[in-house]
Structures are given as structure tokens and as C-alpha cells.
Coordinates of C-alpha atoms and ligand atoms in Angstrom, one line a residue:
M12 CA 4.7 37.3 -21.4
T13 CA 5.8 35.0 -24.2
E14 CA 3.5 34.4 -27.2
R15 CA 1.2 31.5 -26.9
I16 CA 2.3 28.6 -29.1
E17 CA -0.6 27.1 -31.1
T18 CA 1.0 24.2 -32.9
L19 CA 4.2 22.3 -32.3
T20 CA 6.0 19.8 -34.6
I21 CA 8.5 17.5 -33.1
R22 CA 10.2 14.2 -34.0
R23 CA 7.9 11.3 -33.5
P24 CA 8.3 10.3 -29.8
D25 CA 8.7 6.9 -28.1
D26 CA 7.2 5.7 -24.9
W27 CA 9.9 4.1 -22.7
H28 CA 7.5 2.5 -20.2
V29 CA 4.0 1.3 -21.1
H30 CA 1.6 -1.5 -20.0
L31 CA -0.3 -2.9 -23.1
R32 CA -1.7 -5.9 -21.3
D33 CA -3.1 -8.9 -23.3
G34 CA -6.3 -10.2 -24.8
A35 CA -9.3 -7.9 -25.1
M36 CA -7.5 -5.1 -23.1
L37 CA -4.5 -5.2 -25.5
G38 CA -7.0 -4.9 -28.4
A39 CA -8.6 -1.9 -26.8
V40 CA -5.5 0.0 -25.8
A41 CA -2.6 -0.9 -28.1
D42 CA -3.4 1.6 -30.9
F43 CA -3.6 4.5 -28.5
T44 CA 0.1 4.0 -28.1
A45 CA 1.0 3.0 -31.6
R46 CA -0.6 5.9 -33.3
T47 CA 1.5 8.4 -31.6
F48 CA 4.7 6.6 -30.5
A49 CA 7.1 4.9 -32.9
R50 CA 8.5 2.6 -30.3
A51 CA 7.5 1.5 -26.8
I52 CA 9.2 -0.4 -24.0
V53 CA 6.5 -2.9 -23.1
M54 CA 6.3 -4.0 -19.5
P55 CA 6.3 -7.8 -18.9
N56 CA 4.0 -7.9 -15.8
L57 CA 1.4 -10.1 -17.5
D58 CA -0.1 -13.1 -15.6
P59 CA 2.0 -15.2 -16.0
P60 CA 4.8 -12.8 -16.5
V61 CA 7.0 -12.6 -19.6
T62 CA 10.2 -14.5 -18.6
T63 CA 11.5 -16.2 -21.7
P64 CA 12.5 -15.0 -25.2
A65 CA 9.8 -17.2 -26.7
A66 CA 7.1 -15.6 -24.5
A67 CA 8.4 -12.2 -25.4
A68 CA 8.3 -13.0 -29.1
A69 CA 4.8 -14.4 -28.9
Y70 CA 3.6 -11.4 -26.9
R71 CA 5.2 -9.0 -29.4
A72 CA 3.4 -10.8 -32.2
R73 CA 0.1 -10.3 -30.4
I74 CA 0.8 -6.6 -30.0
L75 CA 1.6 -6.2 -33.7
E76 CA -1.7 -8.0 -34.4
A77 CA -3.6 -5.5 -32.3
V78 CA -2.4 -2.4 -34.2
P79 CA -3.1 -1.3 -37.7
K80 CA -0.3 -2.5 -40.1
D81 CA 0.6 1.0 -41.3
R82 CA 1.5 2.5 -37.9
G83 CA 5.2 1.8 -38.2
F84 CA 5.1 0.8 -34.5
T85 CA 7.9 -1.2 -32.9
P86 CA 7.3 -2.9 -29.5
L87 CA 10.5 -3.3 -27.5
M88 CA 10.1 -6.2 -25.1
T89 CA 11.3 -6.7 -21.6
C90 CA 12.1 -9.7 -19.4
Y91 CA 10.4 -10.0 -16.0
L92 CA 13.2 -10.6 -13.4
M93 CA 12.7 -13.3 -10.9
E94 CA 15.0 -14.6 -8.2
D95 CA 15.6 -17.8 -10.2
T96 CA 16.0 -16.1 -13.6
D97 CA 18.8 -17.8 -15.6
A98 CA 21.4 -15.3 -16.8
D99 CA 21.9 -17.4 -20.0
V100 CA 18.2 -17.1 -20.9
V101 CA 18.3 -13.3 -20.5
A102 CA 21.6 -13.0 -22.5
R103 CA 20.2 -15.2 -25.3
G104 CA 17.0 -13.1 -25.5
F105 CA 19.0 -9.9 -25.6
A106 CA 21.4 -11.3 -28.3
D107 CA 18.5 -12.3 -30.6
G108 CA 16.5 -9.1 -30.0
A109 CA 13.7 -10.7 -28.2
F110 CA 14.5 -8.6 -25.1
T111 CA 15.6 -5.0 -25.0
A112 CA 15.9 -4.8 -21.2
V113 CA 15.1 -6.5 -17.9
K114 CA 12.5 -5.2 -15.5
L115 CA 12.9 -5.6 -11.8
Y116 CA 9.8 -5.4 -9.6
P117 CA 10.3 -5.6 -5.9
K118 CA 8.1 -8.6 -4.8
Y119 CA 4.5 -7.4 -4.2
A120 CA 5.4 -3.8 -5.1
T121 CA 2.7 -3.4 -7.7
T122 CA 0.4 -5.1 -10.2
N123 CA 1.5 -8.7 -10.9
A124 CA 4.7 -8.3 -8.8
A125 CA 4.2 -11.5 -6.8
H126 CA 7.0 -13.2 -8.8
G127 CA 9.2 -10.2 -8.2
V128 CA 12.5 -9.9 -6.4
N129 CA 12.7 -10.0 -2.6
N130 CA 16.4 -10.3 -2.1
V131 CA 18.4 -8.4 -4.8
R132 CA 21.5 -10.4 -4.0
K133 CA 19.8 -13.4 -5.6
V134 CA 19.8 -11.7 -9.0
Y135 CA 23.4 -10.5 -8.8
P136 CA 24.5 -13.2 -11.3
V137 CA 22.0 -11.9 -13.9
L138 CA 22.9 -8.3 -13.3
E139 CA 26.6 -9.2 -13.7
R140 CA 25.8 -10.7 -17.1
M141 CA 23.7 -7.7 -18.1
Q142 CA 26.5 -5.4 -17.2
T143 CA 28.9 -7.4 -19.4
I144 CA 26.5 -7.5 -22.4
G145 CA 25.3 -3.9 -22.1
M146 CA 21.7 -4.8 -21.3
P147 CA 19.7 -2.1 -19.4
L148 CA 18.1 -2.8 -16.0
L149 CA 14.7 -1.1 -15.5
L150 CA 13.7 -0.5 -11.9
H151 CA 10.5 -0.2 -10.1
G152 CA 12.2 1.8 -7.4
E153 CA 10.3 1.2 -4.2
V154 CA 11.2 -0.7 -1.0
M155 CA 8.5 -2.9 0.5
D156 CA 9.5 -2.9 4.1
A157 CA 6.4 -2.8 6.3
D158 CA 7.9 -0.1 8.5
V159 CA 8.5 2.3 5.7
D160 CA 5.7 4.8 5.0
I161 CA 4.2 4.1 1.6
F162 CA 4.9 7.7 0.5
D163 CA 8.6 7.2 1.4
R164 CA 9.1 4.0 -0.4
E165 CA 10.8 5.6 -3.4
A166 CA 13.1 7.9 -1.4
V167 CA 14.2 5.0 0.8
F168 CA 14.8 2.9 -2.3
V169 CA 17.1 5.4 -3.9
D170 CA 18.9 6.0 -0.7
Q171 CA 19.3 2.4 0.5
V172 CA 19.1 0.2 -2.5
L173 CA 19.9 2.1 -5.7
G174 CA 23.2 3.7 -4.5
R175 CA 24.5 0.2 -3.5
L176 CA 23.4 -1.3 -6.8
L177 CA 25.1 1.3 -8.9
A178 CA 28.3 0.9 -6.8
D179 CA 28.2 -2.9 -7.2
F180 CA 27.6 -2.7 -10.9
P181 CA 29.5 0.4 -12.1
A182 CA 29.0 -0.3 -15.8
L183 CA 25.4 -1.4 -15.7
N184 CA 22.9 0.9 -17.5
V185 CA 20.0 1.5 -15.2
V186 CA 16.6 3.3 -15.7
L187 CA 14.8 4.4 -12.6
E188 CA 11.2 4.1 -13.8
H189 CA 8.3 6.5 -13.1
L190 CA 10.0 9.0 -10.8
T191 CA 7.6 10.6 -8.3
S192 CA 9.8 12.4 -5.7
A193 CA 12.2 15.3 -5.5
A194 CA 14.6 12.9 -3.8
A195 CA 14.7 10.6 -6.8
V196 CA 15.2 13.5 -9.2
A197 CA 18.1 14.7 -7.1
F198 CA 19.6 11.2 -6.9
V199 CA 19.5 10.8 -10.7
R200 CA 21.1 14.2 -11.2
D201 CA 23.8 13.4 -8.6
H202 CA 24.7 10.1 -10.3
Q203 CA 25.3 11.4 -13.9
T204 CA 29.0 11.1 -13.5
G205 CA 31.5 8.9 -11.8
R206 CA 30.3 5.6 -13.2
E207 CA 30.9 3.9 -16.5
G208 CA 27.2 2.9 -16.8
R209 CA 24.4 5.4 -17.4
L210 CA 21.6 6.2 -15.0
G211 CA 18.4 7.4 -16.8
A212 CA 14.8 8.0 -15.5
T213 CA 11.4 8.0 -17.0
I214 CA 8.7 10.5 -15.9
T215 CA 5.0 9.8 -16.4
A216 CA 2.5 12.4 -17.7
H217 CA 0.1 12.0 -14.7
H218 CA 2.9 12.6 -12.2
L219 CA 3.4 16.0 -13.9
H220 CA -0.3 16.8 -13.2
I221 CA -1.3 15.4 -9.9
T222 CA -0.2 15.3 -6.3
R223 CA -1.4 12.9 -3.6
N224 CA -4.2 15.3 -3.0
A225 CA -5.9 14.0 -6.2
L226 CA -6.4 10.7 -4.4
F227 CA -8.8 12.3 -1.9
E228 CA -10.3 15.2 -3.8
D229 CA -14.0 15.4 -2.8
G230 CA -13.8 11.7 -1.8
L231 CA -11.8 8.6 -2.5
R232 CA -10.6 8.6 -6.1
P233 CA -9.4 5.1 -7.2
H234 CA -8.6 6.3 -10.8
M235 CA -5.8 8.5 -9.4
Y236 CA -4.3 5.5 -7.6
C237 CA -1.0 4.4 -9.2
L238 CA 2.3 3.1 -7.9
P239 CA 4.5 4.8 -7.0
L240 CA 1.9 7.1 -5.5
A241 CA 1.9 10.7 -6.5
K242 CA 3.6 12.8 -3.9
R243 CA 3.6 16.4 -2.7
E244 CA 3.4 19.7 -4.7
E245 CA 7.2 20.2 -4.3
D246 CA 7.8 16.7 -5.7
K247 CA 5.6 17.5 -8.7
R248 CA 7.5 20.7 -9.2
A249 CA 10.8 18.8 -9.2
L250 CA 9.5 16.4 -11.8
R251 CA 8.3 19.2 -14.0
A252 CA 11.7 20.9 -13.7
A253 CA 13.5 17.7 -14.5
A254 CA 11.3 16.9 -17.5
T255 CA 11.6 20.3 -19.0
S256 CA 15.3 20.7 -18.2
G257 CA 16.5 19.1 -21.4
E258 CA 18.9 17.0 -19.3
S259 CA 19.6 13.8 -21.1
A260 CA 18.9 11.6 -18.1
F261 CA 15.2 12.3 -18.2
F262 CA 12.8 10.9 -20.8
L263 CA 9.2 10.0 -21.5
G264 CA 7.7 6.9 -20.1
T265 CA 3.9 7.1 -19.6
D266 CA 3.5 4.0 -17.3
S267 CA 0.0 4.0 -18.9
A268 CA -1.5 1.1 -17.0
P269 CA -5.1 0.3 -17.9
H270 CA -7.4 -1.7 -15.5
A271 CA -11.1 -2.3 -16.0
V272 CA -13.2 0.1 -14.0
G273 CA -14.5 -2.7 -11.8
A274 CA -11.0 -3.7 -10.8
K275 CA -10.2 -0.2 -9.7
E276 CA -13.4 0.7 -8.0
A277 CA -13.1 -2.1 -5.5
D278 CA -11.7 -3.2 -2.2
F279 CA -8.1 -4.0 -3.0
G280 CA -8.5 -1.9 -6.1
C281 CA -5.7 -2.1 -8.7
A282 CA -2.9 0.5 -9.0
G283 CA -2.5 2.1 -12.4
V284 CA -3.5 5.2 -14.3
F285 CA -4.5 5.0 -18.0
T286 CA -3.0 7.9 -20.1
A287 CA -2.3 6.4 -23.5
H288 CA -5.4 8.0 -25.0
A289 CA -3.8 11.4 -24.7
A290 CA -0.2 10.8 -23.5
L291 CA 1.8 13.2 -25.6
E292 CA -1.0 15.8 -25.2
L293 CA -0.8 15.5 -21.4
Y294 CA 3.0 16.1 -21.6
A295 CA 2.5 19.0 -23.9
R296 CA 0.0 20.5 -21.5
A297 CA 2.5 20.4 -18.6
F298 CA 5.3 21.7 -20.8
A299 CA 3.2 24.5 -22.0
E300 CA 2.2 25.5 -18.5
E301 CA 6.0 25.6 -17.7
E302 CA 6.6 27.7 -20.9
A303 CA 9.0 25.0 -22.0
L304 CA 7.4 23.5 -25.1
D305 CA 10.8 24.0 -26.8
Q306 CA 12.1 21.2 -24.5
L307 CA 9.4 18.7 -25.3
E308 CA 11.2 17.1 -28.2
A309 CA 14.4 16.4 -26.2
F310 CA 12.3 14.7 -23.4
A311 CA 9.9 12.9 -25.7
S312 CA 11.9 12.0 -28.8
L313 CA 15.7 12.4 -28.2
N314 CA 16.9 11.5 -24.7
G315 CA 15.3 8.1 -24.6
P316 CA 16.8 6.8 -27.9
A317 CA 20.2 8.2 -26.9
F318 CA 20.0 6.3 -23.6
Y319 CA 19.1 3.0 -25.4
G320 CA 21.6 3.6 -28.1
L321 CA 18.9 3.8 -30.8
P322 CA 18.5 6.4 -33.5
P323 CA 15.8 9.0 -33.0
N324 CA 12.7 8.5 -35.2
E325 CA 12.6 10.1 -38.6
G326 CA 8.9 10.9 -38.6
R327 CA 7.3 14.0 -37.1
V328 CA 4.2 14.5 -35.1
C329 CA 2.2 17.8 -35.0
L330 CA 0.5 18.9 -31.8
V331 CA -2.3 21.4 -32.1
R332 CA -4.2 23.3 -29.4
D333 CA -7.6 21.7 -29.0
E334 CA -10.2 22.3 -26.3
S335 CA -12.4 19.3 -26.8
C336 CA -12.9 17.0 -23.8
V337 CA -11.6 13.5 -23.1
S338 CA -14.4 11.0 -23.1
D339 CA -15.5 9.5 -19.8
S340 CA -14.6 6.0 -20.6
I341 CA -13.1 3.6 -23.2
G342 CA -14.8 0.4 -24.1
V343 CA -12.8 -2.9 -23.7
E344 CA -15.2 -5.8 -24.2
G345 CA -18.8 -6.3 -23.2
D346 CA -19.5 -4.0 -20.3
E347 CA -15.8 -3.7 -19.4
R348 CA -14.5 -0.2 -19.6
V349 CA -11.4 1.8 -18.7
H350 CA -11.6 5.2 -17.1
P351 CA -9.0 7.4 -18.8
F352 CA -7.0 10.1 -17.0
F353 CA -8.6 13.6 -17.5
A354 CA -12.0 12.0 -18.3
G355 CA -14.5 14.7 -19.1
W356 CA -11.9 17.5 -19.2
P357 CA -10.0 19.1 -22.1
V358 CA -6.3 18.3 -22.2
G359 CA -5.8 21.3 -24.4
W360 CA -3.9 19.5 -27.2
R361 CA -4.4 17.0 -29.9
V362 CA -1.9 15.1 -32.0
E363 CA -2.9 16.0 -35.5
T364 CA -0.6 14.5 -38.1
A365 CA 2.5 12.5 -38.4
I366 CA 4.9 13.7 -41.1
G367 CA 7.4 11.7 -43.1
D368 CA 6.1 8.5 -41.5
R369 CA 4.4 5.4 -42.9
A370 CA 2.2 5.8 -39.9
R371 CA -0.1 8.7 -40.6
G372 CA -0.8 11.5 -43.0
T373 CA -1.0 9.1 -45.9
P374 CA -4.1 9.0 -48.2
D375 CA -4.7 5.3 -47.5
R376 CA -4.8 5.5 -43.8
D377 CA -7.5 3.4 -42.1
A378 CA -10.5 5.0 -40.6
K379 CA -9.4 4.2 -37.1
S380 CA -6.4 6.5 -37.4
D381 CA -8.7 9.5 -38.1
R382 CA -10.2 9.4 -34.6
P383 CA -9.2 12.5 -32.7
L384 CA -7.3 11.4 -29.6
S385 CA -9.4 13.4 -27.3
T386 CA -12.9 12.2 -28.1
T387 CA -12.5 8.4 -28.3
Ligands
NCD407 C1 1.3 -0.8 -13.1 C2 0.4 -1.8 -13.6 O1 -0.8 -1.8 -13.4 O2 0.8 -2.7 -14.3 N1 0.6 0.0 -12.1 C3 1.0 1.2 -11.7 O3 0.3 1.7 -10.7 N2 2.0 1.9 -12.2 C4 2.6 -1.4 -12.6 C5 3.7 -0.5 -12.3 O4 4.3 0.1 -13.2 O5 3.9 -0.2 -11.1
ZN408 ZN1 4.6 0.5 -15.0

């Protein structure tokens, strides 16, 4: 039995997949991400979606407006890929730094995916250009064929779509977002060599903690509903093994996706689990359970920057054991609230300080940054 680790200091992490939304919701959730993570890949599935460099720049400005100035937080923006997206617009946005990557949503696959891609062939000219300029493609990896079981959508995607895509674009850097299946983990591992381009994958915190059983535990549980759906126990085990392996292909992406309680507890309820309030803590919990806390820094703070060709952050964050409970809900505006993952339960960890950062641990920090992550 190894000795229980009580505190852990790691390089400040980044979140390589997050939904920050807009308006009041952005105001309510943005700082949960900014106070822990130095950078975040911000998903473009707003309504209307972010499709131009100007829209990305304006959205980025609204995000920065929503977080305290001293956070040292950098949003990295993405372009929502549509069948009629112009390769020149994408390339211009990448060249001037407005876009870091392009996100492909299969049409109707998830929240605000109505403008997504039905026929991948139609976006081949854009992918061609991205391959040339070294711009990463981020994939929501699910097929939407009506005859494919919803729990098999990811496995069928990697088998029938992704393999072909990687072969057709051998130098394209691709991230398979929010892995949920052992099949996807195996696919990513099997495609680490033999191409010029890289294949990376993000893993969420909630998929390290739940299986599809969580959707039906003691009743129907809309707050456990996200896409891709959580799968079986053996899939969760494969995700935990991948995340804690230290392998450079796997990195942190929360897919924290807030929806108002009313939008989730409804017929046609929205997909998305909100984890930003305790994101790093939830990963630490899973890594601790796997006795692999020594691998958390690689997964959270090193592998992602290496994939994106960015330096790791200089700051540090300190995780401390903490048994206080996550609050039941987070206020947005008026009566509107978000139901956080692990609501009413102790995550077991809290992010205490950031070291060597402008963000925290400084005497002049604002009152907001003193809020313990687990009791907001
Ligand atoms: C995300 C959202 O709500 O924007 N929902 C989700 O279930 N993950 C979209 C997505 O990433 O699929
Ligand atoms: Zn997402």
C-alpha cells in the first residue's frame, strides 16, 4: 500500500476543450475555468456559431471581459466548420491568431450542431488547406446514421470515418475529442505512428467517473446526459488507463458544457455536463484512485501543449485534499441555475494556490479568487 498523497503541486494546466457559452452564462462560468487553467480551447458552438476571425476575436474579447484581469488566462479560439466554409477565411484566421483550430461537428450530433457537416467530402478543400498550414482539426467523433446504436456512434466513427480521414490527410494534425470508448482509446494508440501528422485525444473528467448506469441511477438523470454518452465500465477503465498512462497522445479536455437546469430537466433536454467548478479536482480524484497522481502533470499540463506546439505554462497549481462538498447549484441570472457535476458530494480535492503566476497567490488578488472551488 503506497502512502496517501495529501498535496500535489503541478505545472498550471490547460483545458483543451471547454464550452464557455455567451452572455449571462459566460459571466457565470468563465472564471471557474480561468482561475485554474492558463489556456483553454474554447468551443465555437454558439448560436450563431463562430465561423469568422472577426466573430472569434469579438467572442475572445467577451471572454476576457468575463474573467478578472489578473488571471493570466488565454482563450484559444476555434472555427466552427460548415460544409460551405471558405478555406481562405480559415487560413487567414489561423495566420493572424484569431483561430487556433477548426472544430468539426457532424450535423445534428450535439448542442448547436445543426450547421455541422453532413458530408465530410464537402470540407475536403478546407482540410487540405489546414494540412498545408499545420492547423489542427478537432473532431466530435460520432456518426449520426439512424441505424447505428447511439452507444456505438463513436466506435463506428473511428472505424469508418476517422481511419479514412487520417489516410486521406496524412499530415493533418487531428484531435479526437472527449473519448468515451475502449475502441477509441485503442484506435488512438494504434495510430501514433505511420503518419506525418499527429493524432491526439482529449478525455473529460466526468467520463473518468461515470458509466452509462449513471443516467438511470434511481431514476432518469438528465444531469448525467452528455454527448458522446458515457459507456460501460470497461470503457471507463480504458479511459482511466489512457489518461494515467503518461502517453503523449492523451490530454485534458473537460468538455465542461453548462446548460440551465430548465434546459436539461426537460423533454428534448440538452446534452452537456458542467465540471468547470471542480475540473482539475475531479481529474485528481480519478488519478488518486488509480494511484497515478504522478502522471497528472503530464496529462493536464504537458501533453496538450506539446501537441499544439506551445510551451508548457510556467506557473504552478497546488492541489490539496479537501472533503468539503460541491454546492447543489450555481447561479447564472435571475432564477437560472446550473447543476454542477458531483453536486452535494465531496470531490476530495481543492486547488489551493497558483505559484509563480500572475493569476493567484498574490497579495492583491481580488476577493472572487479566494472562493474555494468546492463550495461556490
Ligand atoms: C456540448 C455542448 O453542450 O455544447 N455537449 C455535450 O454533451 N458534450 C457539445 C459537445 O461537445 O458535444
Ligand atoms: Zn464539447
